[in-house]
């Protein structure tokens, strides 16, 4: 039975599912490239960096609601084969409404819906019911190394009890692509394309899409059209659209344009604060108190960001106590959520755990979000430990796009160039498109 518009709409009321973001990335990425081929987006498989990490984690939670299904239904098949294959997806068919019941007992009965990295995730009526598509020849190759993850319920229960007991039942994804993703793009993306991207992200079911920044256009020329973007999405329903505001001037402009939520952004590193917003941490906090106060008067929720929660491109390792200090200040001034950003992607589970321990001592865990860049491929493990520590809000950026323009020598959400002395060979380069590939091959091991 084909999905109807109504089905799609209904499914958006289901809490955001960890792994549906992979498909959001895929679809939005493809469409964005059609409109704007010169964007320095990485190849589609790499659009999954953060979301793929989420997906991998989520495969242990096959009982999640399957909110990605409507999105799959709108994928064009020609787009599917090679790129999805390289993400590990080995079998795909268009879904029907009954697929929403992908629960573990159905999996155990041998019904597969699709398989990722050799593991089955969802229910399919029969493995040999004639729906298998011979035009996916790669399936045959993969079959030989296919192993079933129709693990016994006991096995899954054991794993869950052992390692995943503390993982939250659902995770909110805050999509920051239209802001954090695009802010680094040199070529100005037309407002209409930005608006379309935002609409696509919303239509995929994301509950929060950070739309733009009301920062100085001299500092971030790409987002100089913030007012027009906000005005253009005023009538879009179904998601919240916070915008970044660095000071009262930005806040007032955002409110005048119609923004209903704002985000302020501090840093745990003095040097980064100066290079990003041209003032010390203390000065930034006092600016933000003014913004928070003005926001409270208008009942506007304020999200707080902290950059460099693990490492700074200038100062190196950042002590967890500094992060905790800034987090507490943001919390006390009234931030409804505080996103902890590993701006240059140098975090590992060891450092992230320490940082989260320090922060959760002073700010309730339910008020925290994590924002991991995947520079060294650590997003998966960092997100996992964050979930294990009770964090239930994770930032993502469509297509793995973006990064902070003032984290010098860092470009791209997933591919920030390393800064810390030793330069890594980026293994992913051989999967990138030719032009991207040469860009990353230029990075050599020292
Ligand atoms: C904070 C400032 C404005 C200070 O910049 P400044 O130069 O120190 O500001 P100023 O007060 O001296 O003003 C200079 C000019 O900017 C104007 N101005 C001042 N404020 C605004 C405003 N809000 N909107 C528009 N214009 C503004 C102001 O009116 C003046 O205009 P002029 O008189 O020269 O024509 C500047 O440093 C700035 O805009 N920085 C933003 C940098 C930025 O956007 N970085 C990326 C976002 S953070 C990030 O990506 C990290 C994160 C959040 O994703 C998490 C993570 O991964 O770590």
Short mmCIF file of C-alpha atoms and ligand atoms in Angstrom, two decimals:
data_model
loop_
_atom_site.label_atom_id
_atom_site.label_comp_id
_atom_site.label_asym_id
_atom_site.label_seq_id
_atom_site.Cartn_x
_atom_site.Cartn_y
_atom_site.Cartn_z
CA UNK A 1 0.00 0.00 0.00
CA UNK A 2 1.57 3.31 -0.99
CA UNK A 3 2.11 5.94 1.66
CA UNK A 4 -0.40 8.73 1.54
CA UNK A 5 0.18 12.32 2.53
CA UNK A 6 -1.87 11.65 5.64
CA UNK A 7 0.32 8.74 6.69
CA UNK A 8 3.38 10.91 6.35
CA UNK A 9 1.78 13.60 8.41
CA UNK A 10 0.74 11.17 11.13
CA UNK A 11 4.16 9.70 11.42
CA UNK A 12 5.61 13.10 12.18
CA UNK A 13 3.94 12.94 15.53
CA UNK A 14 6.10 9.98 16.38
CA UNK A 15 9.15 11.04 18.39
CA UNK A 16 12.18 11.65 16.24
CA UNK A 17 13.98 8.42 15.63
CA UNK A 18 17.71 8.14 15.87
CA UNK A 19 18.31 6.60 12.54
CA UNK A 20 15.87 8.40 10.35
CA UNK A 21 18.34 11.25 10.21
CA UNK A 22 20.48 9.17 7.87
CA UNK A 23 17.75 9.30 5.32
CA UNK A 24 17.06 12.93 5.92
CA UNK A 25 20.69 13.60 5.16
CA UNK A 26 20.59 11.49 2.10
CA UNK A 27 17.51 12.98 0.56
CA UNK A 28 18.18 16.59 1.44
CA UNK A 29 21.76 16.24 0.33
CA UNK A 30 20.77 14.91 -3.05
CA UNK A 31 18.24 17.64 -3.64
CA UNK A 32 20.54 20.38 -2.49
CA UNK A 33 23.22 19.23 -4.87
CA UNK A 34 20.82 19.23 -7.77
CA UNK A 35 20.02 22.86 -7.11
CA UNK A 36 23.40 24.00 -6.09
CA UNK A 37 26.09 21.70 -7.43
CA UNK A 38 28.96 23.95 -6.49
CA UNK A 39 28.40 23.56 -2.75
CA UNK A 40 31.39 21.95 -1.16
CA UNK A 41 29.37 19.06 0.12
CA UNK A 42 31.10 15.84 0.66
CA UNK A 43 30.07 12.76 -1.28
CA UNK A 44 26.78 11.29 -0.18
CA UNK A 45 28.21 8.39 1.80
CA UNK A 46 30.02 10.90 3.90
CA UNK A 47 26.92 12.85 4.53
CA UNK A 48 26.23 10.21 7.07
CA UNK A 49 29.13 10.83 9.37
CA UNK A 50 27.21 11.94 12.42
CA UNK A 51 23.93 10.42 11.47
CA UNK A 52 25.54 7.14 10.56
CA UNK A 53 26.96 7.07 14.02
CA UNK A 54 23.48 7.48 15.38
CA UNK A 55 22.26 4.82 13.08
CA UNK A 56 24.83 2.34 14.20
CA UNK A 57 23.89 2.90 17.77
CA UNK A 58 20.24 2.63 17.00
CA UNK A 59 20.52 -0.80 15.46
CA UNK A 60 20.59 -2.14 18.96
CA UNK A 61 17.25 -0.53 19.54
CA UNK A 62 15.13 -2.13 16.82
CA UNK A 63 12.01 -1.46 18.81
CA UNK A 64 12.15 2.27 18.13
CA UNK A 65 9.29 3.75 16.16
CA UNK A 66 10.23 3.73 12.51
CA UNK A 67 9.82 7.32 11.59
CA UNK A 68 12.17 7.16 8.63
CA UNK A 69 9.68 5.17 6.59
CA UNK A 70 7.83 8.13 5.07
CA UNK A 71 11.10 9.57 4.01
CA UNK A 72 12.17 6.39 2.31
CA UNK A 73 8.94 6.34 0.43
CA UNK A 74 9.90 9.55 -1.27
CA UNK A 75 13.36 8.44 -2.32
CA UNK A 76 13.79 8.02 -6.00
CA UNK A 77 15.14 4.57 -6.76
CA UNK A 78 17.85 5.71 -9.16
CA UNK A 79 19.43 7.55 -6.27
CA UNK A 80 19.41 4.56 -4.07
CA UNK A 81 21.83 1.97 -5.25
CA UNK A 82 25.50 2.89 -5.08
CA UNK A 83 25.40 5.57 -2.50
CA UNK A 84 23.18 3.80 -0.06
CA UNK A 85 25.15 0.64 -0.63
CA UNK A 86 28.28 2.36 0.50
CA UNK A 87 26.59 3.27 3.74
CA UNK A 88 26.05 -0.38 4.39
CA UNK A 89 22.46 -0.55 3.26
CA UNK A 90 22.19 -3.78 1.37
CA UNK A 91 18.58 -4.07 0.57
CA UNK A 92 15.80 -1.64 0.10
CA UNK A 93 12.25 -1.59 -0.99
CA UNK A 94 9.61 1.06 -0.77
CA UNK A 95 7.77 0.76 2.49
CA UNK A 96 4.15 0.23 3.17
CA UNK A 97 2.21 1.22 6.19
CA UNK A 98 2.47 -2.19 7.86
CA UNK A 99 6.22 -1.72 8.10
CA UNK A 100 5.74 0.55 11.05
CA UNK A 101 5.53 -2.50 13.24
CA UNK A 102 9.21 -3.36 13.06
CA UNK A 103 9.44 -4.94 16.44
CA UNK A 104 11.90 -7.42 17.67
CA UNK A 105 9.56 -10.40 17.77
CA UNK A 106 8.70 -9.87 14.12
CA UNK A 107 12.37 -9.73 13.27
CA UNK A 108 12.89 -12.96 15.10
CA UNK A 109 10.22 -14.58 12.99
CA UNK A 110 12.51 -14.17 10.02
CA UNK A 111 10.80 -11.25 8.38
CA UNK A 112 13.18 -8.63 7.11
CA UNK A 113 12.46 -5.20 5.91
CA UNK A 114 15.88 -3.96 5.15
CA UNK A 115 19.40 -4.66 6.20
CA UNK A 116 22.14 -2.32 7.18
CA UNK A 117 25.72 -3.47 7.38
CA UNK A 118 24.51 -7.00 7.22
CA UNK A 119 22.15 -6.54 10.09
CA UNK A 120 18.45 -6.68 9.70
CA UNK A 121 16.47 -3.89 11.22
CA UNK A 122 12.89 -3.99 10.24
CA UNK A 123 10.13 -6.29 9.29
CA UNK A 124 9.48 -7.60 5.80
CA UNK A 125 6.76 -10.09 5.02
CA UNK A 126 9.00 -12.77 3.65
CA UNK A 127 12.57 -13.00 2.52
CA UNK A 128 11.53 -14.79 -0.66
CA UNK A 129 8.21 -13.32 -1.43
CA UNK A 130 9.10 -12.20 -4.91
CA UNK A 131 9.64 -8.60 -3.88
CA UNK A 132 13.38 -8.93 -4.02
CA UNK A 133 14.77 -6.76 -6.73
CA UNK A 134 17.16 -8.49 -9.10
CA UNK A 135 18.17 -5.08 -10.41
CA UNK A 136 20.21 -4.69 -7.26
CA UNK A 137 23.03 -6.98 -8.35
CA UNK A 138 25.23 -6.03 -5.44
CA UNK A 139 22.87 -7.94 -3.22
CA UNK A 140 24.20 -11.18 -4.55
CA UNK A 141 27.78 -10.29 -3.69
CA UNK A 142 26.80 -9.23 -0.27
CA UNK A 143 24.79 -12.33 0.42
CA UNK A 144 27.89 -14.43 0.79
CA UNK A 145 29.12 -12.38 3.69
CA UNK A 146 25.69 -11.73 5.08
CA UNK A 147 25.23 -12.79 8.62
CA UNK A 148 21.98 -12.59 10.34
CA UNK A 149 21.53 -10.36 13.26
CA UNK A 150 18.29 -11.99 14.10
CA UNK A 151 19.92 -12.30 17.45
CA UNK A 152 17.93 -14.04 20.02
CA UNK A 153 15.86 -11.83 22.21
CA UNK A 154 18.00 -12.98 25.10
CA UNK A 155 21.14 -11.81 23.39
CA UNK A 156 19.74 -8.38 22.66
CA UNK A 157 18.38 -8.12 26.17
CA UNK A 158 21.77 -9.05 27.60
CA UNK A 159 23.56 -6.48 25.50
CA UNK A 160 21.05 -3.86 26.40
CA UNK A 161 21.23 -4.62 30.06
CA UNK A 162 24.96 -4.63 30.04
CA UNK A 163 25.76 -1.58 27.98
CA UNK A 164 22.67 0.31 26.98
CA UNK A 165 20.58 0.32 30.10
CA UNK A 166 20.96 4.03 30.56
CA UNK A 167 20.34 5.05 26.97
CA UNK A 168 17.24 7.23 26.73
CA UNK A 169 14.13 5.84 25.10
CA UNK A 170 14.04 8.52 22.45
CA UNK A 171 16.44 11.13 21.22
CA UNK A 172 15.67 14.60 19.98
CA UNK A 173 17.70 15.66 16.98
CA UNK A 174 18.45 19.34 16.58
CA UNK A 175 19.37 19.90 12.96
CA UNK A 176 21.82 22.77 12.59
CA UNK A 177 22.66 22.38 8.90
CA UNK A 178 21.04 25.54 7.54
CA UNK A 179 23.05 27.58 10.06
CA UNK A 180 26.16 25.71 11.16
CA UNK A 181 26.24 23.79 7.91
CA UNK A 182 26.07 26.70 5.53
CA UNK A 183 27.91 29.39 7.51
CA UNK A 184 31.25 28.17 6.24
CA UNK A 185 30.33 28.05 2.56
CA UNK A 186 32.32 30.61 0.60
CA UNK A 187 29.91 30.88 -2.27
CA UNK A 188 26.71 32.58 -1.18
CA UNK A 189 23.81 30.15 -1.29
CA UNK A 190 20.67 31.88 -2.59
CA UNK A 191 18.02 32.52 0.03
CA UNK A 192 15.48 30.46 -1.89
CA UNK A 193 17.73 27.41 -1.71
CA UNK A 194 18.24 27.84 2.00
CA UNK A 195 14.51 28.10 2.48
CA UNK A 196 13.95 24.99 0.43
CA UNK A 197 16.54 23.10 2.42
CA UNK A 198 14.83 24.10 5.66
CA UNK A 199 11.46 23.01 4.31
CA UNK A 200 12.85 19.65 3.26
CA UNK A 201 14.38 19.10 6.65
CA UNK A 202 11.09 19.92 8.32
CA UNK A 203 9.15 17.68 5.97
CA UNK A 204 11.39 14.80 6.94
CA UNK A 205 10.13 15.05 10.50
CA UNK A 206 12.88 16.91 12.31
CA UNK A 207 11.43 18.74 15.28
CA UNK A 208 14.03 21.53 15.48
CA UNK A 209 15.89 23.12 12.59
CA UNK A 210 18.30 25.91 13.42
CA UNK A 211 17.56 28.24 10.56
CA UNK A 212 20.19 30.98 10.44
CA UNK A 213 22.23 33.51 12.45
CA UNK A 214 21.69 37.16 13.22
CA UNK A 215 25.40 37.79 13.49
CA UNK A 216 27.45 40.49 11.84
CA UNK A 217 27.35 40.01 8.06
CA UNK A 218 30.98 41.13 8.01
CA UNK A 219 31.86 38.12 10.11
CA UNK A 220 29.60 35.61 8.42
CA UNK A 221 28.57 36.92 4.99
CA UNK A 222 26.83 33.67 4.09
CA UNK A 223 24.06 34.35 6.60
CA UNK A 224 23.52 38.01 5.81
CA UNK A 225 20.06 37.10 4.52
CA UNK A 226 18.90 35.91 7.96
CA UNK A 227 15.92 38.26 7.97
CA UNK A 228 14.72 37.05 4.58
CA UNK A 229 15.12 33.41 5.57
CA UNK A 230 13.09 33.84 8.73
CA UNK A 231 10.41 35.76 6.93
CA UNK A 232 10.19 33.08 4.26
CA UNK A 233 9.69 30.27 6.77
CA UNK A 234 7.21 32.09 8.98
CA UNK A 235 4.33 29.99 7.73
CA UNK A 236 6.19 26.67 7.89
CA UNK A 237 4.67 24.53 10.60
CA UNK A 238 5.79 21.40 12.36
CA UNK A 239 9.21 22.44 13.65
CA UNK A 240 10.91 25.05 15.77
CA UNK A 241 13.42 27.38 14.15
CA UNK A 242 15.94 28.80 16.59
CA UNK A 243 18.43 31.35 15.29
CA UNK A 244 21.86 32.31 16.58
CA UNK A 245 22.16 35.74 18.22
CA UNK A 246 25.55 36.98 19.46
CA UNK A 247 24.26 40.11 21.23
CA UNK A 248 21.22 42.30 21.84
CA UNK A 249 21.47 43.78 18.38
CA UNK A 250 21.17 40.32 16.86
CA UNK A 251 18.41 39.38 19.26
CA UNK A 252 16.34 42.42 18.40
CA UNK A 253 16.81 41.87 14.68
CA UNK A 254 15.81 38.23 15.07
CA UNK A 255 12.65 39.07 16.99
CA UNK A 256 11.75 41.79 14.51
CA UNK A 257 12.09 39.28 11.70
CA UNK A 258 9.76 36.88 13.49
CA UNK A 259 12.12 34.44 15.25
CA UNK A 260 10.44 32.62 18.10
CA UNK A 261 13.56 31.03 19.60
CA UNK A 262 17.16 32.11 19.82
CA UNK A 263 20.51 30.59 20.65
CA UNK A 264 23.51 32.25 22.24
CA UNK A 265 27.01 30.89 21.86
CA UNK A 266 29.82 31.05 24.36
CA UNK A 267 33.08 29.15 24.49
CA UNK A 268 35.01 27.25 27.12
CA UNK A 269 38.27 28.53 25.67
CA UNK A 270 39.32 32.15 26.01
CA UNK A 271 41.17 32.21 22.70
CA UNK A 272 38.28 30.72 20.80
CA UNK A 273 35.85 33.18 22.36
CA UNK A 274 38.01 36.04 21.14
CA UNK A 275 38.39 34.69 17.66
CA UNK A 276 34.73 33.78 17.27
CA UNK A 277 32.91 36.69 18.89
CA UNK A 278 35.72 39.15 19.55
CA UNK A 279 35.43 39.23 23.32
CA UNK A 280 36.43 37.36 26.44
CA UNK A 281 34.31 34.60 27.96
CA UNK A 282 33.23 36.92 30.80
CA UNK A 283 32.26 39.70 28.40
CA UNK A 284 30.30 37.26 26.30
CA UNK A 285 28.44 36.00 29.36
CA UNK A 286 27.49 39.48 30.35
CA UNK A 287 26.22 40.19 26.81
CA UNK A 288 24.25 36.98 26.94
CA UNK A 289 22.68 37.89 30.26
CA UNK A 290 21.19 40.91 28.50
CA UNK A 291 19.94 38.72 25.68
CA UNK A 292 18.51 36.17 28.12
CA UNK A 293 16.76 38.89 30.08
CA UNK A 294 15.23 40.41 26.96
CA UNK A 295 14.18 36.96 25.81
CA UNK A 296 12.54 36.14 29.12
CA UNK A 297 10.44 39.29 28.90
CA UNK A 298 9.11 38.07 25.56
CA UNK A 299 8.87 34.41 26.67
CA UNK A 300 11.36 33.44 24.00
CA UNK A 301 13.30 30.25 24.76
CA UNK A 302 17.08 30.57 24.63
CA UNK A 303 19.43 27.71 23.75
CA UNK A 304 23.02 28.07 24.86
CA UNK A 305 26.02 26.70 23.02
CA UNK A 306 29.45 26.11 24.43
CA UNK A 307 32.24 25.67 21.91
CA UNK A 308 35.52 23.85 22.47
CA UNK A 309 34.21 21.66 25.26
CA UNK A 310 37.08 19.23 24.86
CA UNK A 311 39.77 21.00 22.89
CA UNK A 312 40.56 24.37 21.40
CA UNK A 313 42.49 24.96 18.17
CA UNK A 314 44.72 27.45 19.99
CA UNK A 315 44.88 26.34 23.62
CA UNK A 316 44.73 22.58 23.21
CA UNK A 317 42.96 20.54 25.87
CA UNK A 318 40.20 22.38 27.70
CA UNK A 319 39.65 21.48 31.37
CA UNK A 320 36.17 20.08 32.12
CA UNK A 321 35.85 22.55 35.00
CA UNK A 322 35.89 25.45 32.52
CA UNK A 323 33.09 23.88 30.51
CA UNK A 324 31.11 23.27 33.68
CA UNK A 325 31.59 26.89 34.70
CA UNK A 326 30.24 28.27 31.42
CA UNK A 327 27.42 25.72 31.37
CA UNK A 328 26.31 26.74 34.86
CA UNK A 329 26.39 30.41 33.90
CA UNK A 330 24.26 29.75 30.83
CA UNK A 331 21.87 27.63 32.85
CA UNK A 332 21.56 30.26 35.58
CA UNK A 333 20.80 32.97 33.07
CA UNK A 334 17.85 30.89 31.87
CA UNK A 335 18.96 28.79 28.90
CA UNK A 336 16.43 26.06 28.33
CA UNK A 337 19.00 23.79 26.71
CA UNK A 338 22.79 23.83 26.57
CA UNK A 339 24.56 22.26 23.64
CA UNK A 340 28.11 21.10 24.28
CA UNK A 341 30.15 21.48 21.13
CA UNK A 342 33.32 19.58 20.34
CA UNK A 343 34.06 22.28 17.81
CA UNK A 344 37.17 20.68 16.32
CA UNK A 345 36.23 17.06 16.84
CA UNK A 346 39.11 16.11 19.11
CA UNK A 347 36.96 14.46 21.77
CA UNK A 348 37.18 10.80 22.60
CA UNK A 349 35.01 8.82 25.00
CA UNK A 350 37.69 9.31 27.67
CA UNK A 351 37.64 13.09 27.47
CA UNK A 352 33.93 13.38 26.74
CA UNK A 353 33.00 11.34 29.82
CA UNK A 354 35.12 13.57 32.04
CA UNK A 355 33.63 16.69 30.53
CA UNK A 356 30.07 15.41 30.83
CA UNK A 357 30.65 14.36 34.41
CA UNK A 358 31.79 17.86 35.29
CA UNK A 359 28.87 19.48 33.48
CA UNK A 360 26.17 17.15 34.78
CA UNK A 361 27.33 17.96 38.31
CA UNK A 362 26.10 21.51 37.84
CA UNK A 363 23.41 21.34 35.14
CA UNK A 364 20.59 18.76 34.96
CA UNK A 365 21.35 16.20 32.28
CA UNK A 366 17.98 16.69 30.61
CA UNK A 367 18.99 20.26 29.83
CA UNK A 368 22.06 19.17 27.90
CA UNK A 369 22.65 18.40 24.24
CA UNK A 370 25.79 17.22 22.47
CA UNK A 371 27.22 18.58 19.25
CA UNK A 372 30.02 16.43 17.88
CA UNK A 373 32.15 17.08 14.88
CA UNK A 374 33.57 13.94 13.34
CA UNK A 375 37.07 15.12 12.51
CA UNK A 376 38.73 11.97 13.73
CA UNK A 377 35.78 9.65 13.31
CA UNK A 378 34.94 9.80 17.01
CA UNK A 379 31.35 11.00 16.70
CA UNK A 380 29.97 7.50 17.02
CA UNK A 381 31.73 6.69 20.24
CA UNK A 382 31.23 10.16 21.66
CA UNK A 383 27.52 10.09 20.98
CA UNK A 384 27.27 6.62 22.43
CA UNK A 385 28.90 7.59 25.71
CA UNK A 386 26.78 10.73 25.85
CA UNK A 387 23.62 8.66 25.44
CA UNK A 388 24.90 6.26 28.06
CA UNK A 389 25.33 9.20 30.38
CA UNK A 390 21.71 10.17 29.86
CA UNK A 391 21.95 12.88 27.19
CA UNK A 392 18.90 12.73 24.94
CA UNK A 393 19.44 15.63 22.56
CA UNK A 394 21.94 15.33 19.74
CA UNK A 395 22.79 17.98 17.16
CA UNK A 396 23.22 16.95 13.54
CA UNK A 397 24.12 18.75 10.36
CA UNK A 398 22.65 17.71 7.05
CA UNK A 399 25.23 16.17 4.75
CA UNK A 400 27.87 16.42 7.42
CA UNK A 401 28.14 19.98 6.22
CA UNK A 402 29.75 22.92 7.89
CA UNK A 403 31.63 23.87 11.00
CA UNK A 404 32.63 27.09 12.64
CA UNK A 405 34.48 29.50 10.33
CA UNK A 406 36.43 30.78 13.32
CA UNK A 407 37.83 27.41 14.31
CA UNK A 408 40.79 28.15 12.06
CA UNK A 409 42.00 25.39 9.80
CA UNK A 410 38.76 23.55 10.23
CA UNK A 411 36.31 23.04 7.47
CA UNK A 412 33.36 20.76 7.22
CA UNK A 413 31.30 19.11 9.84
CA UNK A 414 32.77 15.74 9.27
CA UNK A 415 36.10 16.66 7.81
CA UNK A 416 37.56 19.43 9.84
CA UNK A 417 41.21 19.54 9.15
CA UNK A 418 43.21 18.51 12.14
CA UNK A 419 45.12 21.08 14.14
CA UNK A 420 46.78 19.20 16.90
CA UNK A 421 50.40 18.72 15.86
CA UNK A 422 50.16 15.39 14.21
CA UNK A 423 48.20 15.50 11.01
CA UNK A 424 46.11 12.48 10.28
CA UNK A 425 45.66 10.71 7.04
CA UNK A 426 41.99 10.89 6.33
CA UNK A 427 41.11 7.43 5.24
CA UNK A 428 37.75 8.42 3.93
CA UNK A 429 39.35 10.28 1.06
CA UNK A 430 39.25 7.29 -1.25
CA UNK A 431 35.48 7.24 -1.01
CA UNK A 432 35.09 10.89 -1.83
CA UNK A 433 34.35 12.29 -5.19
CA UNK A 434 37.38 13.01 -7.28
CA UNK A 435 37.65 16.71 -6.50
CA UNK A 436 37.00 16.20 -2.83
CA UNK A 437 39.39 13.34 -2.80
CA UNK A 438 42.31 15.43 -3.99
CA UNK A 439 41.50 18.02 -1.36
CA UNK A 440 41.89 15.48 1.38
CA UNK A 441 44.73 13.57 -0.13
CA UNK A 442 46.71 16.74 0.24
CA UNK A 443 46.73 16.16 3.96
CA UNK A 444 49.71 14.05 4.70
CA UNK A 445 50.97 12.35 7.79
CA UNK A 446 53.72 14.25 9.55
C1 LIG B 1 29.69 39.16 17.91
C2 LIG B 1 30.17 40.06 16.80
C3 LIG B 1 29.01 40.80 16.18
C4 LIG B 1 31.14 41.05 17.40
O1 LIG B 1 31.82 41.71 16.37
P1 LIG B 1 32.56 43.08 16.64
O2 LIG B 1 33.23 43.48 15.39
O3 LIG B 1 33.36 42.98 17.88
O4 LIG B 1 31.25 43.96 16.94
P2 LIG B 1 31.05 45.48 17.18
O5 LIG B 1 30.08 45.59 18.30
O6 LIG B 1 32.35 46.21 17.28
O7 LIG B 1 30.32 45.90 15.81
C5 LIG B 1 30.98 45.85 14.58
C6 LIG B 1 29.96 45.96 13.47
O8 LIG B 1 29.12 44.79 13.49
C7 LIG B 1 27.76 45.21 13.64
N1 LIG B 1 27.07 44.23 14.44
C8 LIG B 1 27.29 43.89 15.72
N2 LIG B 1 26.45 42.93 16.07
C9 LIG B 1 25.69 42.64 15.01
C10 LIG B 1 24.66 41.73 14.77
N3 LIG B 1 24.23 40.88 15.69
N4 LIG B 1 24.10 41.67 13.55
C11 LIG B 1 24.51 42.52 12.59
N5 LIG B 1 25.51 43.41 12.75
C12 LIG B 1 26.09 43.47 13.96
C13 LIG B 1 27.85 46.56 14.33
O9 LIG B 1 26.67 47.30 14.11
C14 LIG B 1 29.05 47.15 13.66
O10 LIG B 1 28.66 47.57 12.36
P3 LIG B 1 29.42 48.81 11.65
O11 LIG B 1 29.22 49.95 12.57
O12 LIG B 1 30.87 48.42 11.54
O13 LIG B 1 28.72 48.90 10.33
C15 LIG B 1 30.91 39.26 15.71
O14 LIG B 1 32.07 38.74 16.26
C16 LIG B 1 30.11 38.15 15.16
O15 LIG B 1 29.09 38.38 14.50
N6 LIG B 1 30.53 36.90 15.36
C17 LIG B 1 29.80 35.75 14.91
C18 LIG B 1 30.74 34.65 14.54
C19 LIG B 1 29.95 33.44 14.19
O16 LIG B 1 28.81 33.51 13.75
N7 LIG B 1 30.56 32.27 14.35
C20 LIG B 1 29.94 31.03 14.03
C21 LIG B 1 28.89 30.64 15.00
S1 LIG B 1 29.51 29.82 16.45
C22 LIG B 1 29.67 28.18 15.96
O17 LIG B 1 29.50 27.89 14.82
C23 LIG B 1 29.95 27.16 17.00
C24 LIG B 1 28.74 26.31 17.33
C25 LIG B 1 27.66 27.16 17.98
O18 LIG B 1 28.16 25.75 16.18
C26 LIG B 1 29.10 25.18 18.30
C27 LIG B 1 30.42 24.48 17.99
O19 LIG B 1 30.51 23.67 17.06
O20 LIG B 1 31.36 24.82 18.69
#
